[in-house]
mmCIF file of C-alpha atoms in Angstrom:
data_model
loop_
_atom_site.group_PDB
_atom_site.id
_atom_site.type_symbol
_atom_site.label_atom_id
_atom_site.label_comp_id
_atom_site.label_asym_id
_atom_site.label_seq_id
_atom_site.Cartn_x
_atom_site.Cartn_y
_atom_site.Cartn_z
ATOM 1 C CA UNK A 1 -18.335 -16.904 -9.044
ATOM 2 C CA UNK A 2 -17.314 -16.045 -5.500
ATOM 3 C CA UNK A 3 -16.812 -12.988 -3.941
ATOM 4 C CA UNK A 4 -13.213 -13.140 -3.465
ATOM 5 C CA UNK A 5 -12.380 -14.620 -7.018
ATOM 6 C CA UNK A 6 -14.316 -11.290 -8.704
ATOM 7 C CA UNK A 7 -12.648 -8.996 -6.629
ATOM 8 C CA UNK A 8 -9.741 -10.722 -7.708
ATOM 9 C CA UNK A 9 -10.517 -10.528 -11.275
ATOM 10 C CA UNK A 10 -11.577 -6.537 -11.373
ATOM 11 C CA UNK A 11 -7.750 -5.682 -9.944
ATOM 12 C CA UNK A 12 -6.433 -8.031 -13.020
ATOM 13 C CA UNK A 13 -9.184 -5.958 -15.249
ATOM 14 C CA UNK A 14 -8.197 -2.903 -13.814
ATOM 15 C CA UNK A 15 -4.237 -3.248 -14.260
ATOM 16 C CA UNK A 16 -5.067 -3.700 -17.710
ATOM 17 C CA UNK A 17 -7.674 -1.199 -18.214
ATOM 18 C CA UNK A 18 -10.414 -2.939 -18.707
ATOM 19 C CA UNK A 19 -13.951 -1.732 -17.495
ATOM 20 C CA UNK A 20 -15.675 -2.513 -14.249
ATOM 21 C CA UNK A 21 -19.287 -1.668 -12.556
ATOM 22 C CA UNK A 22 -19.553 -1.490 -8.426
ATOM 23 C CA UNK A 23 -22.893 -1.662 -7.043
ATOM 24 C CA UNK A 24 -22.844 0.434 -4.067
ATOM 25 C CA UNK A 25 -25.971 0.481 -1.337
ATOM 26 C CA UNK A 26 -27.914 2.457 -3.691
ATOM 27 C CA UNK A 27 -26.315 2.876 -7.412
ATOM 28 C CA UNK A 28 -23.995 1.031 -9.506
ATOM 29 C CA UNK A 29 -21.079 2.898 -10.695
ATOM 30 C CA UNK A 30 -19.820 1.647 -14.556
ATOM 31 C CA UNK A 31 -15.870 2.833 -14.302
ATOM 32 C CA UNK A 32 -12.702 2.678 -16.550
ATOM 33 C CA UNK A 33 -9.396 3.706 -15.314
ATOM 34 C CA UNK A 34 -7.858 6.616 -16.343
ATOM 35 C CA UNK A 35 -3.829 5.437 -15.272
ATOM 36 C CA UNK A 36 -4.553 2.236 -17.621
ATOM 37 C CA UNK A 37 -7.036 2.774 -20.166
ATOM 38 C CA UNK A 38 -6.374 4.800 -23.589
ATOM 39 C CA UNK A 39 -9.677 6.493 -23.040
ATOM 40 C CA UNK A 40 -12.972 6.524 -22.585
ATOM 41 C CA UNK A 41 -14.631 8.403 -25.827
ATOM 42 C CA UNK A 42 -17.492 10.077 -24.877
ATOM 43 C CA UNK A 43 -16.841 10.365 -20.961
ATOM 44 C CA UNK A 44 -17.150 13.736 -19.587
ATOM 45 C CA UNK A 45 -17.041 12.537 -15.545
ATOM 46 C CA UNK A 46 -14.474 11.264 -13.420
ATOM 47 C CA UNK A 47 -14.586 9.641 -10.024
ATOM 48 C CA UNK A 48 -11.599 11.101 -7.645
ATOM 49 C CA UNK A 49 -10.199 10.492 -4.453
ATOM 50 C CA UNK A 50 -11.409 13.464 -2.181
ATOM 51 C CA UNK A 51 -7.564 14.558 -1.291
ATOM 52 C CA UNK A 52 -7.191 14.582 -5.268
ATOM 53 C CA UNK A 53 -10.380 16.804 -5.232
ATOM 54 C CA UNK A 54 -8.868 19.168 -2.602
ATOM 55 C CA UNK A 55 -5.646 19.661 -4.955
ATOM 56 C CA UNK A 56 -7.625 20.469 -7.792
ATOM 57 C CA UNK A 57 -10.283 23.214 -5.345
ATOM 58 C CA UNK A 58 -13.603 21.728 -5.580
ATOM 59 C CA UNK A 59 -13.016 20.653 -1.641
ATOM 60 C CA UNK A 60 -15.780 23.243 -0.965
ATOM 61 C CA UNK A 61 -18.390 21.985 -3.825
ATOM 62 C CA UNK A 62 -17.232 18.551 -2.890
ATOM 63 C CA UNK A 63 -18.457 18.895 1.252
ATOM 64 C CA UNK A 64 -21.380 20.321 0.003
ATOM 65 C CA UNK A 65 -22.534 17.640 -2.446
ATOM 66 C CA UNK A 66 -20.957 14.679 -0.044
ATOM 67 C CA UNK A 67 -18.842 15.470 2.833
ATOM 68 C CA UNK A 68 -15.373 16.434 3.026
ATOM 69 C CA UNK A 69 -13.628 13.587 2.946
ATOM 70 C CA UNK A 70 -15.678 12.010 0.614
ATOM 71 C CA UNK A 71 -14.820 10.660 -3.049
ATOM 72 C CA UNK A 72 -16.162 13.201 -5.448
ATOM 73 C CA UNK A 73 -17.599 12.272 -8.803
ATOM 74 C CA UNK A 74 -16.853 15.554 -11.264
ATOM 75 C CA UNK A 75 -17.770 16.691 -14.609
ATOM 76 C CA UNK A 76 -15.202 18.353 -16.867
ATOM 77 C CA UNK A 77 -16.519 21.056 -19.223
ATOM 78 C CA UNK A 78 -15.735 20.951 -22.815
ATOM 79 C CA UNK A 79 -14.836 17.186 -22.855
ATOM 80 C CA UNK A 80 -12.562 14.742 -21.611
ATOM 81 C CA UNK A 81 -9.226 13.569 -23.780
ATOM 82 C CA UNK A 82 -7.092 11.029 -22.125
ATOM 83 C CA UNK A 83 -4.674 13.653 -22.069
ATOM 84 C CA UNK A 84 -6.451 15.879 -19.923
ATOM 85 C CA UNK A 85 -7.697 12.786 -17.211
ATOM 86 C CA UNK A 86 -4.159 11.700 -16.790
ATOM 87 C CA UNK A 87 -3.200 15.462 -15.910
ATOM 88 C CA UNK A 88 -5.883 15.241 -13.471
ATOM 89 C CA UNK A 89 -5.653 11.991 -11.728
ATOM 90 C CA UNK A 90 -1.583 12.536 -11.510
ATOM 91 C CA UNK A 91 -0.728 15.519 -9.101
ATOM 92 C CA UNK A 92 3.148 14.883 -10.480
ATOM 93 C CA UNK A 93 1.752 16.313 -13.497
ATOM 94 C CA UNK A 94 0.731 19.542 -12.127
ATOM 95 C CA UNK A 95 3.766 21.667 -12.879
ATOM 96 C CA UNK A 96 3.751 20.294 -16.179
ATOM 97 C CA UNK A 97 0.135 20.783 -16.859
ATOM 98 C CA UNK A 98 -1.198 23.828 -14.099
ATOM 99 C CA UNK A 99 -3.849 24.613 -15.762
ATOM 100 C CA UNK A 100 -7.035 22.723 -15.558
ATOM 101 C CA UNK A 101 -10.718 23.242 -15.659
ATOM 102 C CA UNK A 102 -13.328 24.159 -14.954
ATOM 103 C CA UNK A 103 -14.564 21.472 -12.827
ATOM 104 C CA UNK A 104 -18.142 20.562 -11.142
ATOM 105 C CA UNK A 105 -18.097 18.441 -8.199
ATOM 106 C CA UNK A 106 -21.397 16.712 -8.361
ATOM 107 C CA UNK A 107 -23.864 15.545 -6.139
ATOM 108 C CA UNK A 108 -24.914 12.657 -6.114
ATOM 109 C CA UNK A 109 -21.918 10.570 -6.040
ATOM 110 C CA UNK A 110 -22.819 7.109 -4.539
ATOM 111 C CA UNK A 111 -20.636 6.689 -1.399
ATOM 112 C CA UNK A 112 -20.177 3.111 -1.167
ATOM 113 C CA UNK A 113 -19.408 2.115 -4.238
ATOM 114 C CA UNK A 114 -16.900 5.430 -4.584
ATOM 115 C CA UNK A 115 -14.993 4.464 -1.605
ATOM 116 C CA UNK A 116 -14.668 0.529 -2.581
ATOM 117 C CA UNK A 117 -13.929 1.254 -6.261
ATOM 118 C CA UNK A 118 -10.769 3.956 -4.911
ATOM 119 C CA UNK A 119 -10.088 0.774 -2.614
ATOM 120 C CA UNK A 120 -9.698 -1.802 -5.368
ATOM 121 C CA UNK A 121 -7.857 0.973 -7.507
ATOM 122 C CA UNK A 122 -5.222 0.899 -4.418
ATOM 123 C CA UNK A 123 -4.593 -2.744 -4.478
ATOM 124 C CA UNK A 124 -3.836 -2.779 -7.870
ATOM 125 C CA UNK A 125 -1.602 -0.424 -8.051
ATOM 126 C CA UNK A 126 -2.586 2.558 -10.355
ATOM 127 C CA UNK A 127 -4.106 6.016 -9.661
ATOM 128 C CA UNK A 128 -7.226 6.612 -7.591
ATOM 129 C CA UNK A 129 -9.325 7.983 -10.215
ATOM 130 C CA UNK A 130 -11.866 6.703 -12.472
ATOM 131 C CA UNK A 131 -13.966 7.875 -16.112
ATOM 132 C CA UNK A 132 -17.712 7.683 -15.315
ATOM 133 C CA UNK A 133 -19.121 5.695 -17.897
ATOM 134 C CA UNK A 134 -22.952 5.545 -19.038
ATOM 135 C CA UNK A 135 -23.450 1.961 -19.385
ATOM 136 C CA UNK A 136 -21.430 -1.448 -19.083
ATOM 137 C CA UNK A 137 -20.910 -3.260 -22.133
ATOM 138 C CA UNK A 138 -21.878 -6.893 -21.964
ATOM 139 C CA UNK A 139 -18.925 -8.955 -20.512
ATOM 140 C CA UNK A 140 -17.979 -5.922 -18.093
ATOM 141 C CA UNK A 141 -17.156 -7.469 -14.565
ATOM 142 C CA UNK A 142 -19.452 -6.506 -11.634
ATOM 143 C CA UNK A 143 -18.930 -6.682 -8.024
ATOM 144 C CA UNK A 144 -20.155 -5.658 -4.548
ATOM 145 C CA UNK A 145 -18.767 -2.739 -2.824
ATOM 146 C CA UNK A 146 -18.795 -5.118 0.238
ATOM 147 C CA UNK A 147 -17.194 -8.084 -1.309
ATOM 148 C CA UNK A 148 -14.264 -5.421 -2.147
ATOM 149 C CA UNK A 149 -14.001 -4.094 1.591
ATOM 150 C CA UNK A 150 -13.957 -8.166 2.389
ATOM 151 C CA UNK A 151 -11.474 -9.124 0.309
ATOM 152 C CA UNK A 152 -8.109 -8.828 2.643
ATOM 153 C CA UNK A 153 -10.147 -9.724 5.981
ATOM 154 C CA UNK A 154 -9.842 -12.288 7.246
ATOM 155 C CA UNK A 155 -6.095 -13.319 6.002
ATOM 156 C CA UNK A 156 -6.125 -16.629 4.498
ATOM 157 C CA UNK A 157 -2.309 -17.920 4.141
ATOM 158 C CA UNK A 158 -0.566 -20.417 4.200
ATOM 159 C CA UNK A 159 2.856 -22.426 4.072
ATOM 160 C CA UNK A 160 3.882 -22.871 0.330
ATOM 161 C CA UNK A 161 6.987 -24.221 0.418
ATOM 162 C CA UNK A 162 10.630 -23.480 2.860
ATOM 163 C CA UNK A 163 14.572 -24.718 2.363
ATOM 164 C CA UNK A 164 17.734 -24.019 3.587
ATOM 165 C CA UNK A 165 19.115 -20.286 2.826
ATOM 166 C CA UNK A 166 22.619 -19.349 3.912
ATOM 167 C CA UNK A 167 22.929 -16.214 3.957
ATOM 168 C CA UNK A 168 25.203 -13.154 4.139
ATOM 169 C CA UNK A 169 24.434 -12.814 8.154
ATOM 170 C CA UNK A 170 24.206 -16.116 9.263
ATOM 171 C CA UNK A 171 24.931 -19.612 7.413
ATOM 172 C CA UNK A 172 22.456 -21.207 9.042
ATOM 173 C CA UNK A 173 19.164 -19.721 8.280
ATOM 174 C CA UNK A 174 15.760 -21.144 6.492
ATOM 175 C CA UNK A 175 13.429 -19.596 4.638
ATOM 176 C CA UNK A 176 9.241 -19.961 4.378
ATOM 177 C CA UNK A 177 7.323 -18.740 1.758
ATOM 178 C CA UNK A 178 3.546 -17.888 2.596
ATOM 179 C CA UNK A 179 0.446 -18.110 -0.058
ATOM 180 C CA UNK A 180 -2.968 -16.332 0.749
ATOM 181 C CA UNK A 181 -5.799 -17.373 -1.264
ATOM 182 C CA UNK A 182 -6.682 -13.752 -1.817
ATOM 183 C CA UNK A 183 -3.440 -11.624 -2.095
ATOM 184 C CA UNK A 184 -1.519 -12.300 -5.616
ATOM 185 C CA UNK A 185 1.856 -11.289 -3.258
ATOM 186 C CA UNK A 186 4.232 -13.784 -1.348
ATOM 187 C CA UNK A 187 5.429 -13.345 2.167
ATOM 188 C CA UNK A 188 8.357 -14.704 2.989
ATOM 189 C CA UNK A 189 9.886 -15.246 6.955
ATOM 190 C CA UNK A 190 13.583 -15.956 7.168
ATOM 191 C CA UNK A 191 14.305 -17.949 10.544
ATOM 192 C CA UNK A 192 17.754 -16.914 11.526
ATOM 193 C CA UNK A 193 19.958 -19.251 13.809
ATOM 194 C CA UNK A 194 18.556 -22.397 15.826
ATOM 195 C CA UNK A 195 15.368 -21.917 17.287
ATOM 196 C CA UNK A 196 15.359 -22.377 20.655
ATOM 197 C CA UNK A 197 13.180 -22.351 23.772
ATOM 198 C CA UNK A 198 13.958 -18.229 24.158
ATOM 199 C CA UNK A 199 12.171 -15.362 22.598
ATOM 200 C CA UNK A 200 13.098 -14.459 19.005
ATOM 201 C CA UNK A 201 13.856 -11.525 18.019
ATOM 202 C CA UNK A 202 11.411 -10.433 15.242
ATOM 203 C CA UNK A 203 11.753 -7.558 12.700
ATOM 204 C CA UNK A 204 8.757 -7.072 10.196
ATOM 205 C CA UNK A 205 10.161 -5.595 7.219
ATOM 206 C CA UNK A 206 8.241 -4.509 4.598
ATOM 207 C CA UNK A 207 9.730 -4.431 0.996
ATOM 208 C CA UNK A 208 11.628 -2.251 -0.704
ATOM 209 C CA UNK A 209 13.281 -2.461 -4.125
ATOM 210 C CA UNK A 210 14.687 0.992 -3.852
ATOM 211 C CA UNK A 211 16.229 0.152 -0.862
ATOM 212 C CA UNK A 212 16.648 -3.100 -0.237
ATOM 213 C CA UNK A 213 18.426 -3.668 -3.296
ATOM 214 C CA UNK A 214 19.382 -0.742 -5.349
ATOM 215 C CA UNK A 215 20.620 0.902 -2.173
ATOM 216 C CA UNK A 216 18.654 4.260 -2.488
ATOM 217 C CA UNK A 217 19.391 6.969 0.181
ATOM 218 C CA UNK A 218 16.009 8.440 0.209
ATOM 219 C CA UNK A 219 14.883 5.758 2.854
ATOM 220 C CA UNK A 220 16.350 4.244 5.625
ATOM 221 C CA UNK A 221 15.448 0.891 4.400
ATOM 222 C CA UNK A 222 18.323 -1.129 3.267
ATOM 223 C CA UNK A 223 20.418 -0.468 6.231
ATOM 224 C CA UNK A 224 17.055 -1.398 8.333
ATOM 225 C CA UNK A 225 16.757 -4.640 6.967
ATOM 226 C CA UNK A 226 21.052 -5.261 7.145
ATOM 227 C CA UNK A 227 21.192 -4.292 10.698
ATOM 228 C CA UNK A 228 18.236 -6.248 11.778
ATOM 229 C CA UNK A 229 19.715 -9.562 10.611
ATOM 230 C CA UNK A 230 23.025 -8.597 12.195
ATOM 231 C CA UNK A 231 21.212 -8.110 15.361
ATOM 232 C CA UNK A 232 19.491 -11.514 15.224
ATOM 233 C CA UNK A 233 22.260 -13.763 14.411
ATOM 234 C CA UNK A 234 24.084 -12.103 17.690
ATOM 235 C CA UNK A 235 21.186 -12.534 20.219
ATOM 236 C CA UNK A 236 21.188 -16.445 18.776
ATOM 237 C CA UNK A 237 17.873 -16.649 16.818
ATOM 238 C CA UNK A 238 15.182 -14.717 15.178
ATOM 239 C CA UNK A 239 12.701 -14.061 12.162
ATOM 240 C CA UNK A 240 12.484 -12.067 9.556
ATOM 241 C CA UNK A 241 9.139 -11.522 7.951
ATOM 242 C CA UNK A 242 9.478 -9.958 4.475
ATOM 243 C CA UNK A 243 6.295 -8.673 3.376
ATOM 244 C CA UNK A 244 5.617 -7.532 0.174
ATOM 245 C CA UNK A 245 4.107 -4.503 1.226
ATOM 246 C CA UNK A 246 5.864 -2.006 -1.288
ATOM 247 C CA UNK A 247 5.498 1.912 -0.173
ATOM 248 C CA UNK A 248 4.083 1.373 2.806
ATOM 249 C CA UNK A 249 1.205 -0.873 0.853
ATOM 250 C CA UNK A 250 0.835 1.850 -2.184
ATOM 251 C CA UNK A 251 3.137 -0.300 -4.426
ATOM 252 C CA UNK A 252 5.937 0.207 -6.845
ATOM 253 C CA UNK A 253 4.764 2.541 -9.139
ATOM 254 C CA UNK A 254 2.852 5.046 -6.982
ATOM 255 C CA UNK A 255 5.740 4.980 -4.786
ATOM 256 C CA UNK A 256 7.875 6.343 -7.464
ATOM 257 C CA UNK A 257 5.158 9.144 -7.485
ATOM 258 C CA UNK A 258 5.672 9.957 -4.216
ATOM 259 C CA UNK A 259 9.463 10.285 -4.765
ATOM 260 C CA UNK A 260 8.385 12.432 -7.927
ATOM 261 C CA UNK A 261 6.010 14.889 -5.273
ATOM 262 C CA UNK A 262 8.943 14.806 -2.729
ATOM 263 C CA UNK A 263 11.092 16.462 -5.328
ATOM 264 C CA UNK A 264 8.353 18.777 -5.656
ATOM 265 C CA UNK A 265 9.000 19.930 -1.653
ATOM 266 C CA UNK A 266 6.228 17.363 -0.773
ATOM 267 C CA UNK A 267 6.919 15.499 2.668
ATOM 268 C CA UNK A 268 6.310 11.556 2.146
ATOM 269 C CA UNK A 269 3.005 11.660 3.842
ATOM 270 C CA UNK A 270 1.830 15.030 1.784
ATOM 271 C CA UNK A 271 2.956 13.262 -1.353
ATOM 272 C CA UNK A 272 1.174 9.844 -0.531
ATOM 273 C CA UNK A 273 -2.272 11.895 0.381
ATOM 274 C CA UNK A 274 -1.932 14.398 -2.473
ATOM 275 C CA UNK A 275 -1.899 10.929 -4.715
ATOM 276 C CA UNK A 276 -5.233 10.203 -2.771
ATOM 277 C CA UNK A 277 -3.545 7.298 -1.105
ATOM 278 C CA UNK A 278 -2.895 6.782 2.580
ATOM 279 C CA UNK A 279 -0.239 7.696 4.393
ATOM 280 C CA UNK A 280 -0.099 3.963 5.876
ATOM 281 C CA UNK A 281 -1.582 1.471 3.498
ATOM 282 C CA UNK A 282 0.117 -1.693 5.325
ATOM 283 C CA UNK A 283 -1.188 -4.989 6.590
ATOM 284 C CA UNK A 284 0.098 -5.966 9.798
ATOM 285 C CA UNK A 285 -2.220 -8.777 10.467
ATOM 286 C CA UNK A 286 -0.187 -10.759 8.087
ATOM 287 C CA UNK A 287 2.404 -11.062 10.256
ATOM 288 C CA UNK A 288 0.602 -11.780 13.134
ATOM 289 C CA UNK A 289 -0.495 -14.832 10.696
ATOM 290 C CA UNK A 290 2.826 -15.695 9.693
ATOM 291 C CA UNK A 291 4.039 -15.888 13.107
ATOM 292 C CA UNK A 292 0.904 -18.460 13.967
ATOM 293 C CA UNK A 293 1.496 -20.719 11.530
ATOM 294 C CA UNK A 294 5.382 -21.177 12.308
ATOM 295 C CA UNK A 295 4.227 -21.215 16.421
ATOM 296 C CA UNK A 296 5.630 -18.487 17.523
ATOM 297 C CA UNK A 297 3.205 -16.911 19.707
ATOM 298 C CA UNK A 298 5.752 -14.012 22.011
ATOM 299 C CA UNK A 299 8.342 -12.159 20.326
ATOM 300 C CA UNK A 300 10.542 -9.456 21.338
ATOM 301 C CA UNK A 301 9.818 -6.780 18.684
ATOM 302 C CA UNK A 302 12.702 -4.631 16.239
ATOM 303 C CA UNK A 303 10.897 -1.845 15.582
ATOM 304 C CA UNK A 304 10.738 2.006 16.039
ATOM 305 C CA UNK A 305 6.889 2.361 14.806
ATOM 306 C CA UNK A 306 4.394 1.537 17.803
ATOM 307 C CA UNK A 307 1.950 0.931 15.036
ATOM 308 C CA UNK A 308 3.288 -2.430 14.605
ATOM 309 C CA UNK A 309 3.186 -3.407 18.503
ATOM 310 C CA UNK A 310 -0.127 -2.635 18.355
ATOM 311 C CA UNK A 311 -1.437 -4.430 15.366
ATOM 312 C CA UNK A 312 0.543 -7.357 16.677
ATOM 313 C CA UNK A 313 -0.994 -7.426 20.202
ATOM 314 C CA UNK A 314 -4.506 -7.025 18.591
ATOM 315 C CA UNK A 315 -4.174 -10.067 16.313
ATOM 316 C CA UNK A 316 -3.091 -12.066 19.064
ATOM 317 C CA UNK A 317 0.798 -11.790 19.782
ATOM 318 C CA UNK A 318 2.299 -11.174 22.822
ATOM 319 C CA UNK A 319 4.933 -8.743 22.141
ATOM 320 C CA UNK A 320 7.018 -8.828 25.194
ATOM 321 C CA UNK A 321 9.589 -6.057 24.678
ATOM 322 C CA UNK A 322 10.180 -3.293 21.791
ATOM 323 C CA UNK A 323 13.306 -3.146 20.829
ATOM 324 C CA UNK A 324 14.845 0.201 18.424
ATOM 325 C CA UNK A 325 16.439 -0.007 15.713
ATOM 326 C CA UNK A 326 18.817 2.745 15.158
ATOM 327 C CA UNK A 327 20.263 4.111 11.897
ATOM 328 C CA UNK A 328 22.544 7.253 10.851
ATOM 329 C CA UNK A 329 20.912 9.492 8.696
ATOM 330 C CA UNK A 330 22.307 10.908 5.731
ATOM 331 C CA UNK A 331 21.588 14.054 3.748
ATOM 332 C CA UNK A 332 19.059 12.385 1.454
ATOM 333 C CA UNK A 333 17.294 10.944 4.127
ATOM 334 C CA UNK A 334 17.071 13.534 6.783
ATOM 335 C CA UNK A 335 14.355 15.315 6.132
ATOM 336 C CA UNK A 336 12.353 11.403 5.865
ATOM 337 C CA UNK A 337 13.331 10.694 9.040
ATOM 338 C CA UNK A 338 12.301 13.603 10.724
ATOM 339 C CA UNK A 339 9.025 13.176 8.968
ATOM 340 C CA UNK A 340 8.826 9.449 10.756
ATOM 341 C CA UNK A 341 9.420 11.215 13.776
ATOM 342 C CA UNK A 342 7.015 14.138 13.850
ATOM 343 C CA UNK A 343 4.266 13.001 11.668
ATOM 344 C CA UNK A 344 4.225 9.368 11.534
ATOM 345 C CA UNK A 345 4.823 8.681 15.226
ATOM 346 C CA UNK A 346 8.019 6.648 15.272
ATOM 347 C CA UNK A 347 10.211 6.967 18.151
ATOM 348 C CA UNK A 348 13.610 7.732 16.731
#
């Protein structure tokens, strides 16, 4: 089986809380997760992300036995109910459930295959957190830590299928979908107007179900993606790239838990990294892609995040002018924004 097809398999597995074992440079950790799974009888060990290990205090056992930023792999004394892992993999939980422990960061815990198996945990979704199992039953799925760091590099998409798609902005518009031989999600790019010999105005837009279509005022999303498409259909022609990129790349769910820690008083990059997920999670090289395949090689950018000028540029487009995009707050949002501004680097 190839490399990409088993990394593949273990996020399936791993949405449905099935076992895996990752062979690191030197061990092989045999892991069930704690967000999916019932529970692992037995298990007194759990593998953690090291911001999840700094929540919970063991940040000073943790440096010592690994480094401090590190994954940790902990024991928990006087057994392990499911119960008890889900209070400590979830920080939202931690009002609900403050006290906890006591807890033994260990040493060793094998860094390779801690950081890949945290990885793969990301792209599919769940909690970064782990039970530490003993053994690996017979049929459990095995993979390389390196075949998981591999799996999203290089991008491998292409052109599924494109029609026609009137839309709210502008009548005559097309859309393409995108398929990548190892990403489950579909990109879309909606071509806006008549494509012409003049630079397009482009506007990478990562999903949003909150905002995009329930309308949520937490973000600044919705009215993003509305205003973007006004501004292309008046400058003549552009493209839209969707990409399903929910959260900034954390997905659905864990977004959600963000929201949950942001209720808490958490800013939206203290609630990602208190998850043990990164504050940006995103894959701009995708778009770079996209843009290749429909041969579109300078663009004038929509964006306020420099981030995504830069990825561009790296991966090969010419972005010949940044263009803001600028959008009211509101009292919901506010405090967002200003964290985009001061912490994120976007130039508001």
């Amino acid at each position: 089986m190839s490399a990409p097809r088993r990394t593949a398999q273990a996020i399936d597995a791993l949405r449905h809380g099935w076992a895996i074992s990752v062979a690191g440079s030197d061990d092989i950790l045999h892991l069930l997760p704690v967000e999916t799974a019932l529970s692992a009888p037995g298990s007194q060990r759990l593998l953690i992300s090291a911001a999840r290990a700094d929540t919970l205090k063991l940040t000073n056992q943790a440096a010592a036995a690994s480094g401090p930023d590190a994954p940790v792999c902990m024991s928990v004394t006087g057994g392990l109910s499911g119960d008890l892992a889900r209070a400590i993999a979830d920080p939202v939980l931690d009002m609900r459930h403050p006290m906890k422990g006591p807890f033994v960061a260990e040493t060793p815990c094998d860094s390779s295959a801690a950081v890949a198996a945290l990885d793969l945990a990301r792209r599919a979704g769940i909690l970064p957190a782990f039970y530490i199992l003993n053994a690996a039953d017979e049929d459990t799925l095995t993979l390389n830590a390196a075949d998981i760091a591999d799996y999203a590099d290089p991008v491998h998409l292409q052109i599924a299928s494109h029609a026609a798609l009137p839309v709210e902005a502008h009548e005559n518009a097309q859309i393409i979908a995108f398929r990548s031989t190892n990403d489950l999600r579909e990109h879309v790019a909606l071509i806006i107007g008549t494509r012409d010999e003049s630079t397009p105005l482009v506007r990478l837009h990562s999903e949003c179900l909150t905002g995009d279509i329930l309308g949520s005022l937490k973000c600044d999303c919705g009215p993003q993606l509305h205003e973007a498409m006004a501004e292309m259909t008046d400058t003549g022609w552009g493209i839209l790239l969707y990409l399903r990129q929910e959260g900034r790349g954390i997905g659905l769910i864990n977004k959600l838990r963000a929201y949950a820690l942001q209720d808490q008083g958490f800013d939206t990059v203290d609630a990602n990294n208190r998850l043990g997920l990164p504050t940006e999670a995103r894959d701009f090289a995708i778009a770079a892609e996209m843009l290749k395949l429909l041969h579109v090689d300078t663009i004038n950018l929509l964006t306020n995040n420099p981030e995504k000028v830069e990825s561009l540029r790296t991966h090969g487009v010419d972005v010949a002018e940044r263009k803001p995009l600028k959008i009211n707050a509101n009292r919901h949002n506010a405090r967002y924004l200003n964290t985009k501004k001061t912490r994120t680097g976007h130039q508001l």
